[in-house]
Structure formats: structure tokens, C-alpha cells
Amino acid sequence: MVDRVRIGILGTGRMARDFATGLRDAPDLELLAIGSRSEESAAQFGDEFGVARRFDDYATLAADPDLELVYIATPHAMHCHNSMMCLEAGKAVLCEKPFAINATESRQVVELARSKNLFLMEAMWTRYIPAIERLRELLADGAIGKPQLMVAGGAYMPDFDPDFYLFDPELGGGVLLDAGVYLVSIASMVFGSPEHILATGSLGPTGVDEHDSVLLTHADGSTAHLYVSLRARASPTVTLLGDRGQIFVHAPLFAPSRLTVTIDGKDETIELPFAGNGYQFQAIEAARCIRAGLTESPVMPLDETLAVMDSMDEIRRQIGLVYPMEK
Ligand SMILES: NC(=O)c1ccc[n+]([C@@H]2O[C@H](COP(=O)([O-])OP(=O)(O)OC[C@H]3O[C@@H](n4cnc5c(N)ncnc54)[C@H](OP(=O)(O)O)[C@@H]3O)[C@@H](O)[C@H]2O)c1
């Protein structure tokens, strides 16, 4: 029997909780440690999820010699610093999306992991959800012929709170980094990197983007039309058109359990339900890679994470969004 991969989490917010819940469906992972900026939050989280080691600062968790993998669940603006701190301490890292604020930061993290020969992965959990695995198989089998066009998007209206990271430029707020990254990533998974990007968006009162429309064009002429908004409501979905038919990825696009394939006007709906909340699959993949001696996942390679961040930078350049720490 293979030893369970011992994992620590940085941060005790919403994602830390969702990830810890997901780990209940990942028997080969042991949630050994939680790190918080506050002793009280670490203790509360530890009690709730039965975590043995509770740290009231992130660096002490990173230094714990018994941990193999650290999952970074802090706001975007901390991802680069937190990932590098863990890598410097010799830990493998699974970092929440967006991987960092921009491509420059992302490259620093990737270069450090590569120089230390340590495992590193963007927590793009959607890639590991069974329905998205099935989507890749359908495309590889030519189910809809050559993919030509994607329409993907979603919109949600959280309560406005200038202190919440989503609206705070100091924390890398805005809808592109929060949700748009899923769309750029799924377009990349299907078409590869775009040759041209055309983006328009509007910034809200705190100066972060609240509404974006993006058109990606690829070298072979295929296109992806992406939209994301904090000013409307629409369940996130993907429609993918090929020269033989189409695939509809039902909501929620981030963790779907249903695909509809349409060929010659005939629909076939494929149900791919999964146990748990879906966050376990990326963790299971990280553990598999670590046990196999891999330093990255072939499903979400680091060069692709960097290419997605390059696209995100270009979209932000076109919509005029520069974060304070980039000025
Ligand atoms: N994969 C997904 O489905 C998904 C969904 C939502 C969000 N995310 C990503 O996950 C990351 C965290 O999002 P979240 O929704 O969990 O945020 P959150 O609820 O605000 O939690 C973030 C945690 O990070 C820690 N933190 C460190 N520095 C902080 C600072 N300056 N301000 C606020 N918190 C700070 C805090 O934990 P301590 O106080 O314990 O240190 C806090 O609880 C984001 O990058 C986001 O993009 C992913």
C-alpha cells in the first residue's frame, strides 16, 4: 500500500473549506496541517475538519518537514509569494486559480519549481472533473469533427463589498481573474494558444473589471467567444461547434456532470455524476503525479498555465486593467 500524501492548506476561507471537504473523497491524501494568519481561525478550521497540526503563520506550515504538498487557498495577490515560500521550503505546491496576478509572477513560480525539481500545478479543478475528461476523449475521437468555434461564458452578481477580494484591486480583484480564467483555460484546452485576442470590458467603482467580452482567434482560424460578468446572471456553460456536430457542456461549467452531443440534429446526453464536491479530483491527480515522480501534471502542464496567463495579461491590457502592485 502506497503512503498517503500528506497535505497542508494555506488560508482558512471559502476555498480552503471546500477543498478540505473534497479531500474526504480522496483517500490517498491526508489533510495533516492548516495554516492561517490567526491562531483562532487555524484552531476553528482544525476542529471542523479534524486537522492535527494548526499553524498561526504560513511560513511555519511551509517548514513542516512532514508535509509533501501545500494547497494555496489565499487571495490571488498572495499566490506568487505563498507558492514561492512553499517551494523554497521544499514542498510540492497546488495553487488556486488564477495561478498568480500576471504572467511575470507566474513565470517566477514555475522557474523556481523547475530549478528545485518540485511538483507544481495550477488548481484548475475543472480539467479533472469526469465530464471534462470525457469531453477531451470525445474531441480526441473526432466525435464532432474538427472544433471550429466555442461560445463560453457565465455571469453572477455577488453583493458589492469593496473589502471582498473580488472587488479589491489590491487583492487582484475583478471578474477576469476570478471566473474568466476558466473560460480562457477551457479554450486553451480545446484550441491551444490564440494567435489574436480582441477584448473589451468595463471597470467598476473600485477599478476592477466587472464585465468582459473576449474573442480568441487561433492559427487555424478557429475562434472562442468568451463572456463573463458581475452585472448579469447566467449559468456558466460551453457550446463547442465542430464540422460534424456540437457539444454542449451543461452548467456549471466549472464542475459539470452532463454533456449533450448533437450530430445531424440528434441529441445524446451523457450523464457523468461524481461523488463529493469535485475538488478532490485535482488533489488526487497531484498525489498521483507526486507518487509517480512527476513535477507537473500532463493534464494541466505548466507551459499551458503560463500561456493562459499571457492571454489574461493581454486581455487586461486591452480592457485597461492594471493592478496597484504592477504600477
Ligand atoms: N476553484 C474554485 O472553485 C474557486 C472558487 C472560489 C475562489 N477560488 C480561488 O481561491 C482563492 C481564495 O478564494 P476564497 O473564496 O477562498 O477567498 P476567502 O474566502 O476570502 O479566503 C481567503 C483566505 O486567504 C487568507 N488570506 C491571506 N491573506 C489575506 C488577505 N490579505 N485578505 C484576505 N484573506 C487573506 C485568509 O485566511 P487566514 O485568515 O486563515 O489566513 C482567507 O480566509 C482565490 O484565489 C480564488 O480565485 C477558487
CSV table of C-alpha atoms and ligand atoms in Angstrom, one decimal:
chain,number,residue,atom,x,y,z
A,1,MET,CA,0.0,0.0,0.0
A,2,VAL,CA,1.3,3.5,-1.0
A,3,ASP,CA,1.8,6.0,1.8
A,4,ARG,CA,-0.9,8.7,1.8
A,5,VAL,CA,0.3,12.1,0.5
A,6,ARG,CA,0.4,14.5,3.4
A,7,ILE,CA,-1.1,17.9,2.6
A,8,GLY,CA,-1.3,21.3,4.2
A,9,ILE,CA,-3.6,24.1,3.4
A,10,LEU,CA,-2.7,27.8,3.4
A,11,GLY,CA,-5.7,30.0,4.3
A,12,THR,CA,-9.0,29.2,6.0
A,13,GLY,CA,-11.5,30.9,3.7
A,14,ARG,CA,-14.2,29.5,1.4
A,15,MET,CA,-11.9,27.6,-0.9
A,16,ALA,CA,-9.9,26.1,1.9
A,17,ARG,CA,-13.1,24.7,3.4
A,18,ASP,CA,-14.4,23.4,0.0
A,19,PHE,CA,-11.0,21.8,-0.7
A,20,ALA,CA,-10.9,20.2,2.8
A,21,THR,CA,-14.5,18.9,2.2
A,22,GLY,CA,-13.4,17.5,-1.2
A,23,LEU,CA,-10.5,15.7,0.4
A,24,ARG,CA,-13.0,13.5,2.2
A,25,ASP,CA,-13.4,11.8,-1.1
A,26,ALA,CA,-9.6,11.5,-1.7
A,27,PRO,CA,-8.5,8.5,0.5
A,28,ASP,CA,-4.8,8.7,-0.6
A,29,LEU,CA,-4.5,12.2,0.7
A,30,GLU,CA,-4.1,13.1,4.4
A,31,LEU,CA,-5.0,16.6,5.5
A,32,LEU,CA,-2.3,17.0,8.1
A,33,ALA,CA,-2.0,20.8,8.6
A,34,ILE,CA,-3.8,24.1,8.3
A,35,GLY,CA,-2.1,27.5,8.2
A,36,SER,CA,-3.8,30.7,9.0
A,37,ARG,CA,-2.8,34.3,9.8
A,38,SER,CA,-4.7,33.8,13.0
A,39,GLU,CA,-4.4,31.2,15.7
A,40,GLU,CA,-8.2,31.3,16.3
A,41,SER,CA,-9.0,30.6,12.6
A,42,ALA,CA,-6.5,27.8,12.4
A,43,ALA,CA,-8.0,26.2,15.6
A,44,GLN,CA,-11.5,26.6,14.3
A,45,PHE,CA,-10.7,25.1,11.0
A,46,GLY,CA,-8.7,22.3,12.6
A,47,ASP,CA,-11.6,21.4,14.8
A,48,GLU,CA,-14.1,21.5,12.0
A,49,PHE,CA,-12.0,19.3,9.7
A,50,GLY,CA,-10.1,17.2,12.2
A,51,VAL,CA,-6.7,18.6,11.2
A,52,ALA,CA,-4.0,17.6,13.6
A,53,ARG,CA,-1.5,20.5,13.0
A,54,ARG,CA,-2.6,24.1,13.2
A,55,PHE,CA,-0.2,26.9,12.5
A,56,ASP,CA,-0.8,30.6,13.1
A,57,ASP,CA,1.5,31.7,10.3
A,58,TYR,CA,2.1,30.4,6.8
A,59,ALA,CA,5.9,30.1,7.0
A,60,THR,CA,5.8,27.6,9.8
A,61,LEU,CA,3.4,25.4,7.9
A,62,ALA,CA,5.7,25.6,4.9
A,63,ALA,CA,8.6,24.5,7.0
A,64,ASP,CA,6.8,21.4,8.5
A,65,PRO,CA,9.1,18.5,7.4
A,66,ASP,CA,6.2,16.0,7.3
A,67,LEU,CA,4.2,17.8,4.7
A,68,GLU,CA,4.6,16.9,1.0
A,69,LEU,CA,2.1,19.1,-0.7
A,70,VAL,CA,0.7,22.5,0.1
A,71,TYR,CA,-2.6,23.8,-1.4
A,72,ILE,CA,-2.6,27.6,-1.6
A,73,ALA,CA,-6.1,29.0,-0.9
A,74,THR,CA,-5.3,32.6,-0.3
A,75,PRO,CA,-6.4,35.6,-2.5
A,76,HIS,CA,-4.8,35.9,-6.0
A,77,ALA,CA,-2.4,38.6,-5.0
A,78,MET,CA,-0.7,36.2,-2.5
A,79,HIS,CA,-0.4,33.2,-4.8
A,80,CYS,CA,3.0,34.0,-6.1
A,81,HIS,CA,4.6,34.8,-2.7
A,82,ASN,CA,2.9,31.9,-1.0
A,83,SER,CA,3.8,29.4,-3.7
A,84,MET,CA,7.4,30.5,-3.7
A,85,MET,CA,7.6,30.3,0.1
A,86,CYS,CA,6.4,26.7,0.0
A,87,LEU,CA,8.7,25.8,-2.9
A,88,GLU,CA,11.7,27.4,-1.1
A,89,ALA,CA,10.8,25.1,1.8
A,90,GLY,CA,10.9,22.1,-0.5
A,91,LYS,CA,7.2,21.5,-0.7
A,92,ALA,CA,5.2,20.5,-3.8
A,93,VAL,CA,2.5,23.1,-4.5
A,94,LEU,CA,-1.1,23.0,-5.8
A,95,CYS,CA,-2.1,26.7,-6.2
A,96,GLU,CA,-5.6,28.0,-6.7
A,97,LYS,CA,-6.5,29.8,-9.9
A,98,PRO,CA,-5.6,32.3,-11.1
A,99,PHE,CA,-2.1,30.9,-10.7
A,100,ALA,CA,-0.8,34.4,-10.0
A,101,ILE,CA,-1.7,38.0,-10.8
A,102,ASN,CA,0.1,38.0,-14.1
A,103,ALA,CA,2.4,36.1,-16.4
A,104,THR,CA,5.6,37.6,-14.9
A,105,GLU,CA,4.7,36.4,-11.4
A,106,SER,CA,3.6,33.0,-12.8
A,107,ARG,CA,7.0,32.5,-14.6
A,108,GLN,CA,8.9,33.3,-11.4
A,109,VAL,CA,7.0,30.5,-9.6
A,110,VAL,CA,7.4,28.0,-12.4
A,111,GLU,CA,11.1,28.7,-12.8
A,112,LEU,CA,11.6,28.2,-9.0
A,113,ALA,CA,9.7,24.9,-9.1
A,114,ARG,CA,11.7,23.7,-12.1
A,115,SER,CA,15.0,24.8,-10.6
A,116,LYS,CA,14.2,22.7,-7.5
A,117,ASN,CA,12.7,19.8,-9.4
A,118,LEU,CA,9.5,20.1,-7.3
A,119,PHE,CA,5.9,19.3,-8.3
A,120,LEU,CA,3.8,22.4,-9.1
A,121,MET,CA,0.2,22.6,-10.5
A,122,GLU,CA,-2.4,25.2,-11.0
A,123,ALA,CA,-5.6,24.1,-9.2
A,124,MET,CA,-7.7,24.3,-12.4
A,125,TRP,CA,-10.1,21.7,-10.9
A,126,THR,CA,-12.4,21.8,-13.9
A,127,ARG,CA,-9.8,19.9,-16.0
A,128,TYR,CA,-10.1,16.8,-13.7
A,129,ILE,CA,-13.9,16.6,-13.5
A,130,PRO,CA,-15.1,13.4,-15.2
A,131,ALA,CA,-17.3,15.3,-17.7
A,132,ILE,CA,-14.4,17.4,-18.9
A,133,GLU,CA,-12.2,14.3,-19.1
A,134,ARG,CA,-15.0,12.8,-21.3
A,135,LEU,CA,-15.0,16.0,-23.4
A,136,ARG,CA,-11.3,15.6,-24.1
A,137,GLU,CA,-12.0,11.9,-25.1
A,138,LEU,CA,-14.9,12.9,-27.4
A,139,LEU,CA,-12.7,15.5,-29.1
A,140,ALA,CA,-9.8,13.1,-29.5
A,141,ASP,CA,-12.2,10.6,-31.0
A,142,GLY,CA,-13.4,13.2,-33.5
A,143,ALA,CA,-17.0,13.0,-32.2
A,144,ILE,CA,-17.8,16.4,-33.6
A,145,GLY,CA,-15.1,16.6,-36.2
A,146,LYS,CA,-12.7,19.5,-36.1
A,147,PRO,CA,-13.7,22.0,-33.4
A,148,GLN,CA,-14.2,25.4,-35.1
A,149,LEU,CA,-16.0,27.6,-32.6
A,150,MET,CA,-16.6,27.9,-28.9
A,151,VAL,CA,-19.1,30.1,-27.1
A,152,ALA,CA,-18.4,30.0,-23.4
A,153,GLY,CA,-19.5,32.3,-20.5
A,154,GLY,CA,-21.3,32.9,-17.3
A,155,ALA,CA,-22.4,35.8,-15.2
A,156,TYR,CA,-23.1,36.2,-11.5
A,157,MET,CA,-24.0,39.1,-9.2
A,158,PRO,CA,-22.3,38.9,-5.8
A,159,ASP,CA,-23.2,41.6,-3.3
A,160,PHE,CA,-20.9,44.5,-3.7
A,161,ASP,CA,-18.3,44.6,-1.0
A,162,PRO,CA,-15.2,46.7,-1.6
A,163,ASP,CA,-13.3,44.7,1.0
A,164,PHE,CA,-14.0,41.3,-0.6
A,165,TYR,CA,-11.1,40.2,-2.8
A,166,LEU,CA,-13.4,40.1,-5.9
A,167,PHE,CA,-13.8,43.9,-5.8
A,168,ASP,CA,-10.4,44.8,-4.3
A,169,PRO,CA,-7.6,45.8,-6.8
A,170,GLU,CA,-5.0,45.3,-4.0
A,171,LEU,CA,-6.0,41.6,-3.9
A,172,GLY,CA,-6.2,41.2,-7.7
A,173,GLY,CA,-10.0,41.6,-7.9
A,174,GLY,CA,-12.1,41.6,-11.0
A,175,VAL,CA,-14.2,39.0,-12.9
A,176,LEU,CA,-11.5,38.0,-15.4
A,177,LEU,CA,-9.0,36.7,-12.8
A,178,ASP,CA,-11.8,35.2,-10.7
A,179,ALA,CA,-14.0,33.5,-13.4
A,180,GLY,CA,-12.7,34.4,-16.8
A,181,VAL,CA,-9.7,32.3,-16.3
A,182,TYR,CA,-11.8,29.2,-16.5
A,183,LEU,CA,-13.0,30.3,-19.9
A,184,VAL,CA,-9.5,31.1,-21.3
A,185,SER,CA,-8.3,27.8,-19.9
A,186,ILE,CA,-11.0,25.7,-21.5
A,187,ALA,CA,-10.5,27.5,-24.8
A,188,SER,CA,-6.8,26.7,-24.4
A,189,MET,CA,-7.5,23.0,-23.7
A,190,VAL,CA,-9.5,22.7,-26.9
A,191,PHE,CA,-7.7,25.1,-29.3
A,192,GLY,CA,-4.3,25.8,-27.8
A,193,SER,CA,-3.0,29.3,-27.5
A,194,PRO,CA,-4.7,32.1,-29.5
A,195,GLU,CA,-2.9,34.0,-32.3
A,196,HIS,CA,-5.1,37.1,-31.8
A,197,ILE,CA,-7.0,38.4,-28.9
A,198,LEU,CA,-9.7,41.1,-29.0
A,199,ALA,CA,-11.1,42.1,-25.7
A,200,THR,CA,-13.4,44.7,-24.3
A,201,GLY,CA,-14.6,45.2,-20.8
A,202,SER,CA,-15.8,47.7,-18.2
A,203,LEU,CA,-14.3,48.5,-14.8
A,204,GLY,CA,-16.5,49.2,-11.7
A,205,PRO,CA,-16.2,51.7,-9.0
A,206,THR,CA,-13.2,50.0,-7.3
A,207,GLY,CA,-11.3,50.0,-10.6
A,208,VAL,CA,-11.5,46.2,-11.3
A,209,ASP,CA,-13.3,44.6,-14.3
A,210,GLU,CA,-16.9,43.7,-13.8
A,211,HIS,CA,-17.9,42.8,-17.4
A,212,ASP,CA,-15.7,41.3,-20.2
A,213,SER,CA,-16.2,40.1,-23.7
A,214,VAL,CA,-13.3,38.3,-25.4
A,215,LEU,CA,-12.7,36.9,-28.9
A,216,LEU,CA,-9.8,34.5,-29.3
A,217,THR,CA,-8.6,33.6,-32.8
A,218,HIS,CA,-6.3,30.7,-33.4
A,219,ALA,CA,-3.8,30.0,-36.2
A,220,ASP,CA,-6.2,27.5,-37.9
A,221,GLY,CA,-9.0,30.1,-37.9
A,222,SER,CA,-11.0,28.6,-35.0
A,223,THR,CA,-12.5,31.1,-32.6
A,224,ALA,CA,-13.6,31.2,-29.0
A,225,HIS,CA,-16.2,33.8,-27.9
A,226,LEU,CA,-16.0,34.3,-24.1
A,227,TYR,CA,-18.1,36.5,-21.8
A,228,VAL,CA,-18.1,36.9,-18.1
A,229,SER,CA,-19.9,39.4,-16.0
A,230,LEU,CA,-20.7,40.6,-12.5
A,231,ARG,CA,-23.6,42.6,-13.9
A,232,ALA,CA,-25.9,39.9,-15.1
A,233,ARG,CA,-27.0,36.4,-14.2
A,234,ALA,CA,-26.3,33.3,-16.4
A,235,SER,CA,-25.3,29.8,-15.5
A,236,PRO,CA,-21.8,29.1,-16.9
A,237,THR,CA,-21.8,26.8,-19.9
A,238,VAL,CA,-19.8,26.0,-23.0
A,239,THR,CA,-21.0,25.3,-26.6
A,240,LEU,CA,-18.4,23.8,-28.9
A,241,LEU,CA,-19.2,23.6,-32.6
A,242,GLY,CA,-17.3,21.2,-34.9
A,243,ASP,CA,-17.6,20.4,-38.6
A,244,ARG,CA,-19.7,17.3,-37.7
A,245,GLY,CA,-21.7,18.5,-34.8
A,246,GLN,CA,-21.7,20.2,-31.4
A,247,ILE,CA,-21.1,19.5,-27.7
A,248,PHE,CA,-22.9,21.4,-25.0
A,249,VAL,CA,-21.3,21.4,-21.6
A,250,HIS,CA,-24.1,22.0,-19.1
A,251,ALA,CA,-23.8,24.3,-16.1
A,252,PRO,CA,-22.0,24.6,-14.0
A,253,LEU,CA,-19.1,24.7,-16.5
A,254,PHE,CA,-16.6,24.7,-13.6
A,255,ALA,CA,-17.7,21.2,-12.5
A,256,PRO,CA,-20.2,19.8,-14.9
A,257,SER,CA,-21.9,16.4,-14.7
A,258,ARG,CA,-23.7,16.4,-18.1
A,259,LEU,CA,-22.7,16.8,-21.8
A,260,THR,CA,-25.1,16.9,-24.7
A,261,VAL,CA,-23.6,15.8,-28.1
A,262,THR,CA,-25.6,16.7,-31.2
A,263,ILE,CA,-24.9,15.1,-34.5
A,264,ASP,CA,-27.2,15.5,-37.5
A,265,GLY,CA,-29.8,17.1,-35.3
A,266,LYS,CA,-29.9,14.2,-32.9
A,267,ASP,CA,-29.1,14.9,-29.2
A,268,GLU,CA,-27.4,12.4,-27.0
A,269,THR,CA,-27.0,13.5,-23.3
A,270,ILE,CA,-24.2,11.8,-21.4
A,271,GLU,CA,-24.6,11.9,-17.6
A,272,LEU,CA,-21.3,11.8,-15.6
A,273,PRO,CA,-22.3,12.3,-12.0
A,274,PHE,CA,-19.5,12.3,-9.4
A,275,ALA,CA,-19.3,11.8,-5.7
A,276,GLY,CA,-18.3,14.7,-3.4
A,277,ASN,CA,-17.9,18.3,-4.4
A,278,GLY,CA,-15.4,17.8,-7.3
A,279,TYR,CA,-12.4,19.4,-5.6
A,280,GLN,CA,-10.9,16.0,-4.8
A,281,PHE,CA,-10.0,15.1,-8.4
A,282,GLN,CA,-7.3,17.7,-8.8
A,283,ALA,CA,-5.9,16.7,-5.4
A,284,ILE,CA,-5.9,13.0,-6.5
A,285,GLU,CA,-4.1,14.0,-9.7
A,286,ALA,CA,-1.5,16.0,-7.7
A,287,ALA,CA,-0.9,13.0,-5.4
A,288,ARG,CA,-0.7,10.6,-8.4
A,289,CYS,CA,2.0,12.8,-10.0
A,290,ILE,CA,4.0,13.2,-6.8
A,291,ARG,CA,4.0,9.4,-6.2
A,292,ALA,CA,5.0,8.9,-9.9
A,293,GLY,CA,7.9,11.3,-9.5
A,294,LEU,CA,6.4,13.8,-12.0
A,295,THR,CA,7.0,17.5,-11.5
A,296,GLU,CA,3.8,18.6,-13.4
A,297,SER,CA,0.5,17.2,-14.5
A,298,PRO,CA,0.2,16.3,-18.2
A,299,VAL,CA,-3.4,17.4,-17.9
A,300,MET,CA,-2.6,21.0,-16.8
A,301,PRO,CA,1.0,21.5,-17.9
A,302,LEU,CA,2.9,24.5,-16.5
A,303,ASP,CA,3.7,25.8,-20.0
A,304,GLU,CA,-0.1,25.9,-20.7
A,305,THR,CA,-0.7,27.7,-17.4
A,306,LEU,CA,1.9,30.3,-18.5
A,307,ALA,CA,0.3,30.6,-21.9
A,308,VAL,CA,-3.1,31.2,-20.3
A,309,MET,CA,-1.6,33.9,-18.0
A,310,ASP,CA,-0.1,35.5,-21.1
A,311,SER,CA,-3.6,35.7,-22.7
A,312,MET,CA,-5.0,37.0,-19.4
A,313,ASP,CA,-2.4,39.8,-19.4
A,314,GLU,CA,-3.2,40.7,-23.0
A,315,ILE,CA,-7.0,40.8,-22.2
A,316,ARG,CA,-6.3,43.1,-19.2
A,317,ARG,CA,-4.0,45.3,-21.3
A,318,GLN,CA,-6.9,45.8,-23.8
A,319,ILE,CA,-9.5,46.5,-21.1
A,320,GLY,CA,-7.2,48.8,-19.3
A,321,LEU,CA,-6.9,46.9,-16.0
A,322,VAL,CA,-3.5,47.4,-14.2
A,323,TYR,CA,-3.3,46.3,-10.6
A,324,PRO,CA,-1.7,48.7,-8.0
A,325,MET,CA,1.2,46.2,-7.4
A,326,GLU,CA,2.0,46.3,-11.2
A,327,LYS,CA,2.4,50.1,-11.4
B,1,LIG,N1,-11.6,26.7,-7.5
B,1,LIG,C1,-12.7,27.3,-7.2
B,1,LIG,O1,-13.8,26.9,-7.4
B,1,LIG,C2,-12.6,28.6,-6.6
B,1,LIG,C3,-13.7,29.3,-6.1
B,1,LIG,C4,-13.6,30.5,-5.4
B,1,LIG,C5,-12.3,31.0,-5.2
B,1,LIG,N2,-11.2,30.4,-5.8
B,1,LIG,C6,-9.9,31.0,-5.6
B,1,LIG,O2,-9.4,30.6,-4.3
B,1,LIG,C7,-8.7,31.7,-3.7
B,1,LIG,C8,-9.3,32.1,-2.4
B,1,LIG,O3,-10.7,32.4,-2.6
B,1,LIG,P1,-11.7,32.3,-1.4
B,1,LIG,O4,-13.1,32.5,-2.0
B,1,LIG,O5,-11.4,31.1,-0.5
B,1,LIG,O6,-11.4,33.6,-0.5
B,1,LIG,P2,-11.6,33.9,1.0
B,1,LIG,O7,-12.9,33.2,1.4
B,1,LIG,O8,-11.5,35.4,1.1
B,1,LIG,O9,-10.4,33.2,1.8
B,1,LIG,C9,-9.1,33.6,1.5
B,1,LIG,C10,-8.3,33.2,2.7
B,1,LIG,O10,-6.9,33.6,2.5
B,1,LIG,C11,-6.3,34.1,3.7
B,1,LIG,N3,-5.7,35.4,3.4
B,1,LIG,C12,-4.4,35.7,3.4
B,1,LIG,N4,-4.1,37.0,3.1
B,1,LIG,C13,-5.4,37.6,3.0
B,1,LIG,C14,-5.8,38.9,2.8
B,1,LIG,N5,-4.9,39.9,2.6
B,1,LIG,N6,-7.1,39.2,2.7
B,1,LIG,C15,-8.0,38.2,2.9
B,1,LIG,N7,-7.6,36.9,3.1
B,1,LIG,C16,-6.3,36.6,3.2
B,1,LIG,C17,-7.4,34.1,4.7
B,1,LIG,O11,-7.1,33.0,5.6
B,1,LIG,P3,-6.5,33.2,7.0
B,1,LIG,O12,-7.1,34.4,7.6
B,1,LIG,O13,-6.8,32.0,7.7
B,1,LIG,O14,-5.0,33.4,6.8
B,1,LIG,C18,-8.7,34.0,4.0
B,1,LIG,O15,-9.6,33.2,4.7
B,1,LIG,C19,-8.8,32.9,-4.8
B,1,LIG,O16,-7.6,33.0,-5.5
B,1,LIG,C20,-9.9,32.5,-5.7
B,1,LIG,O17,-9.7,32.8,-7.1
B,1,LIG,C21,-11.4,29.2,-6.4
